[in-house]
Short mmCIF file of C-alpha atoms in Angstrom, two decimals:
data_model
loop_
_atom_site.label_atom_id
_atom_site.label_comp_id
_atom_site.label_asym_id
_atom_site.label_seq_id
_atom_site.Cartn_x
_atom_site.Cartn_y
_atom_site.Cartn_z
CA MET A 1 -119.44 10.83 23.43
CA SER A 2 -120.98 7.37 23.96
CA ASP A 3 -122.86 6.33 27.06
CA GLU A 4 -120.09 3.79 27.77
CA ALA A 5 -117.37 6.42 27.62
CA GLU A 6 -119.53 8.64 29.99
CA ARG A 7 -119.86 5.82 32.44
CA ARG A 8 -116.07 5.19 32.57
CA ARG A 9 -115.19 8.94 32.63
CA PRO A 10 -112.71 9.66 35.33
CA PRO A 11 -113.35 12.49 37.81
CA THR A 12 -111.30 15.14 35.93
CA ALA A 13 -111.21 16.23 32.27
CA GLN A 14 -107.48 15.64 31.98
CA GLN A 15 -107.75 12.12 33.39
CA PHE A 16 -110.66 11.41 31.08
CA VAL A 17 -108.69 12.59 28.00
CA LEU A 18 -105.57 10.65 29.12
CA THR A 19 -107.61 7.42 29.51
CA GLU A 20 -109.22 7.93 26.04
CA LEU A 21 -105.96 8.73 24.31
CA ARG A 22 -104.28 5.65 25.88
CA ARG A 23 -107.24 3.46 24.82
CA ALA A 24 -106.95 4.79 21.24
CA ILE A 25 -103.21 4.10 21.15
CA THR A 26 -103.35 0.61 22.78
CA THR A 27 -106.15 -0.54 20.54
CA GLY A 28 -104.50 0.62 17.33
CA GLU A 29 -107.23 3.16 16.66
CA LEU A 30 -104.28 5.66 16.69
CA ARG A 31 -101.39 3.94 15.07
CA PRO A 32 -97.55 4.89 15.26
CA GLY A 33 -97.01 7.93 13.18
CA ASP A 34 -100.69 9.05 13.12
CA PRO A 35 -101.32 12.73 13.76
CA ILE A 36 -103.44 13.70 16.79
CA ARG A 37 -105.86 16.28 15.59
CA GLN A 38 -106.60 18.30 18.67
CA ASP A 39 -109.65 20.27 17.54
CA ALA A 40 -111.47 17.19 16.26
CA LEU A 41 -110.40 15.20 19.41
CA ALA A 42 -111.54 17.93 21.81
CA ALA A 43 -114.93 18.14 20.02
CA ARG A 44 -115.42 14.33 20.01
CA LEU A 45 -114.52 14.05 23.75
CA ASP A 46 -116.55 17.24 24.62
CA VAL A 47 -113.55 18.92 26.46
CA SER A 48 -111.61 22.10 26.05
CA ARG A 49 -108.09 22.31 24.61
CA VAL A 50 -106.57 22.76 28.07
CA PRO A 51 -106.96 19.22 29.53
CA LEU A 52 -106.15 17.88 26.09
CA ARG A 53 -102.87 19.72 26.10
CA GLU A 54 -102.01 18.58 29.58
CA ALA A 55 -102.85 14.99 28.69
CA LEU A 56 -100.67 15.18 25.53
CA LYS A 57 -97.76 16.53 27.64
CA THR A 58 -98.06 13.55 30.06
CA LEU A 59 -98.03 11.14 27.11
CA GLU A 60 -95.08 12.98 25.59
CA ALA A 61 -93.15 12.58 28.84
CA GLU A 62 -93.85 8.83 28.69
CA GLY A 63 -92.72 8.55 25.12
CA LEU A 64 -96.18 7.61 23.66
CA VAL A 65 -96.55 10.76 21.63
CA VAL A 66 -93.99 13.28 20.13
CA HIS A 67 -94.42 17.01 19.32
CA HIS A 68 -93.21 18.51 16.04
CA VAL A 69 -92.87 22.36 15.93
CA HIS A 70 -95.53 23.82 13.53
CA ARG A 71 -96.96 20.27 12.93
CA GLY A 72 -98.40 19.30 16.25
CA TYR A 73 -98.58 15.95 18.15
CA PHE A 74 -98.16 12.51 16.63
CA VAL A 75 -98.26 8.95 18.02
CA ALA A 76 -94.59 8.13 18.61
CA GLU A 77 -92.95 5.86 16.06
CA LEU A 78 -90.08 3.60 17.12
CA SER A 79 -87.59 2.09 14.76
CA LEU A 80 -86.78 -1.58 14.88
CA ALA A 81 -83.50 -0.71 16.67
CA ASP A 82 -85.55 1.23 19.20
CA LEU A 83 -87.82 -1.62 19.86
CA GLU A 84 -85.10 -4.17 20.05
CA GLU A 85 -83.12 -1.98 22.52
CA ILE A 86 -86.21 -1.45 24.82
CA TYR A 87 -86.95 -5.19 24.86
CA ARG A 88 -83.28 -5.98 25.61
CA ILE A 89 -83.31 -3.59 28.55
CA ARG A 90 -86.63 -5.05 29.61
CA ARG A 91 -85.16 -8.49 29.63
CA LEU A 92 -82.36 -7.44 31.90
CA LEU A 93 -84.55 -5.52 34.33
CA GLU A 94 -87.45 -7.96 34.38
CA THR A 95 -85.26 -11.01 34.88
CA GLU A 96 -83.87 -9.25 37.95
CA ALA A 97 -87.32 -8.42 39.24
CA VAL A 98 -88.64 -11.96 38.69
CA ARG A 99 -85.57 -13.73 40.33
CA THR A 100 -86.05 -11.34 43.32
CA ALA A 101 -89.78 -12.19 43.41
CA PHE A 102 -89.04 -15.83 43.51
CA ALA A 103 -86.66 -15.30 46.42
CA ARG A 104 -89.57 -13.70 48.28
CA LEU A 105 -92.63 -15.56 46.81
CA PRO A 106 -95.41 -13.60 48.61
CA ASP A 107 -98.40 -15.65 49.75
CA GLY A 108 -101.22 -15.77 47.27
CA LEU A 109 -99.10 -14.77 44.22
CA THR A 110 -99.96 -17.81 42.21
CA GLY A 111 -103.70 -17.43 42.91
CA THR A 112 -103.59 -13.78 41.90
CA LEU A 113 -101.77 -14.61 38.68
CA GLU A 114 -104.38 -17.23 37.97
CA ARG A 115 -107.24 -14.87 38.32
CA ILE A 116 -105.65 -12.35 36.06
CA GLN A 117 -104.85 -14.92 33.61
CA GLU A 118 -108.54 -15.84 33.39
CA GLU A 119 -109.14 -12.09 32.37
CA VAL A 120 -106.40 -12.43 29.76
CA GLU A 121 -107.98 -15.60 28.29
CA ARG A 122 -111.49 -14.08 28.20
CA ALA A 123 -110.21 -10.99 26.35
CA ALA A 124 -108.04 -13.14 24.04
CA GLY A 125 -111.03 -15.28 23.14
CA ALA A 126 -113.22 -12.23 22.43
CA GLY A 127 -110.57 -10.51 20.37
CA ASP A 128 -110.71 -7.55 22.81
CA VAL A 129 -107.30 -5.97 22.28
CA THR A 130 -107.82 -3.25 24.88
CA ALA A 131 -108.96 -5.68 27.62
CA MET A 132 -106.16 -8.04 26.76
CA ALA A 133 -103.48 -5.41 26.86
CA GLU A 134 -104.67 -4.23 30.20
CA ALA A 135 -104.99 -7.63 31.73
CA ASN A 136 -101.63 -8.67 30.26
CA ARG A 137 -100.00 -5.69 31.87
CA ARG A 138 -101.58 -6.48 35.28
CA PHE A 139 -100.35 -10.03 34.88
CA HIS A 140 -96.70 -9.13 34.28
CA PHE A 141 -96.61 -6.38 36.85
CA THR A 142 -98.16 -8.46 39.56
CA LEU A 143 -95.04 -10.72 39.21
CA ILE A 144 -92.66 -7.87 38.78
CA GLU A 145 -94.07 -5.95 41.80
CA ALA A 146 -93.60 -9.08 43.94
CA SER A 147 -89.89 -8.21 43.84
CA GLY A 148 -90.61 -5.44 46.43
CA MET A 149 -88.42 -3.08 44.47
CA PRO A 150 -90.56 -0.06 43.53
CA ARG A 151 -87.85 1.88 41.72
CA LEU A 152 -87.15 -1.04 39.49
CA VAL A 153 -90.83 -1.48 38.83
CA ARG A 154 -91.15 2.25 37.88
CA LEU A 155 -88.20 1.88 35.37
CA ILE A 156 -89.82 -1.21 33.78
CA GLY A 157 -93.19 0.59 33.57
CA THR A 158 -91.48 3.31 31.58
CA LEU A 159 -90.26 0.84 29.12
CA TRP A 160 -93.66 -0.64 28.77
CA ASP A 161 -95.30 2.71 28.28
CA ALA A 162 -92.95 3.47 25.27
CA THR A 163 -94.22 0.46 23.35
CA ASP A 164 -97.94 0.53 24.07
CA ALA A 165 -98.77 1.44 20.60
CA TYR A 166 -96.95 -1.57 19.16
CA ARG A 167 -98.49 -3.98 21.66
CA ALA A 168 -101.85 -3.34 19.90
CA LEU A 169 -100.29 -4.44 16.64
CA TYR A 170 -99.07 -7.69 18.28
CA TYR A 171 -102.36 -8.59 19.99
CA ALA A 172 -104.42 -7.75 16.86
CA GLU A 173 -103.76 -11.20 15.48
CA ASP A 174 -105.29 -14.42 16.71
CA PRO A 175 -102.13 -16.55 16.69
CA HIS A 176 -100.23 -14.01 18.85
CA ARG A 177 -103.00 -13.86 21.40
CA GLU A 178 -103.11 -17.66 21.53
CA ARG A 179 -99.32 -17.89 21.96
CA ALA A 180 -99.46 -15.25 24.74
CA VAL A 181 -102.06 -17.25 26.63
CA HIS A 182 -99.98 -20.42 26.29
CA GLU A 183 -96.84 -18.70 27.49
CA HIS A 184 -98.78 -17.05 30.46
CA ARG A 185 -100.07 -20.42 31.55
CA ALA A 186 -96.52 -21.84 31.58
CA VAL A 187 -95.37 -18.95 33.76
CA VAL A 188 -98.21 -19.39 36.15
CA SER A 189 -97.34 -23.16 36.38
CA ALA A 190 -93.66 -22.34 37.07
CA VAL A 191 -94.54 -19.86 39.77
CA GLY A 192 -96.82 -22.47 41.42
CA GLU A 193 -94.00 -24.94 41.52
CA GLY A 194 -91.35 -22.42 42.61
CA ASP A 195 -89.39 -23.16 39.44
CA GLU A 196 -87.53 -19.87 38.87
CA GLU A 197 -85.42 -21.01 35.90
CA THR A 198 -88.54 -22.14 33.96
CA ALA A 199 -90.31 -18.99 34.64
CA VAL A 200 -87.48 -16.86 33.46
CA ARG A 201 -87.14 -19.02 30.30
CA TRP A 202 -90.78 -18.69 29.45
CA LEU A 203 -90.76 -15.01 29.97
CA ASP A 204 -87.73 -14.64 27.77
CA GLN A 205 -89.54 -16.57 25.02
CA HIS A 206 -92.58 -14.44 25.54
CA ARG A 207 -90.69 -11.22 24.83
CA ASP A 208 -88.70 -12.76 22.02
CA HIS A 209 -91.81 -13.73 20.18
CA ALA A 210 -93.21 -10.26 20.49
CA VAL A 211 -90.01 -8.86 19.13
CA ALA A 212 -89.96 -11.31 16.21
CA ALA A 213 -93.60 -10.37 15.26
CA LEU A 214 -93.02 -6.72 15.45
CA ARG A 215 -89.86 -7.06 13.37
CA ARG A 216 -91.98 -8.53 10.64
CA VAL A 217 -94.53 -5.73 10.93
CA LEU A 218 -91.96 -3.02 10.77
CA SER A 219 -90.08 -4.60 7.85
CA GLY A 220 -93.44 -4.88 6.04
CA SER A 221 -93.31 -8.57 5.62
#
């Protein structure tokens, strides 16, 4: 295990394994359909099989991994129809959350989005897919959580969790990172101006571009 991994190691073995598995999936180190070889992973992370199994169960409940009898755990694969359905539901739920957030517009929301966007842009410029995915999620959920509807936020979070492995595929390419940065800036500007319709429109485009790119990946073109 690297010194860097040791420094960021959470307080429990299960949390540590969960963090490392998420990182491997969100960076594309483990891609959709890849087997998760428990013995090798436990040895590499210097943990027993117990916290590894518990972490895998957590990820299975979130839809990030699947278990096949007599074969073991694999990174979950989604069909194009699955992805399109998830993004369609996200559009419905996130639009409701964003419109409610605009009705409330908590003080400091624009400034918070701007600060997170700086992190998004630094990660994008460095080609750091992990950091960009993390900052991107904070950006979107800062706006979603401003709705003040925790149950809705949890539902949306479940949908995001299910597509983490595919987000890594999207952010792996420079043009996609650049487009996301541009779209985020437009959203921040719309929030600053209190322009609800423009913000919703840009967020719709943001999701649509991701789906279009993933459609090409899954079709092999």
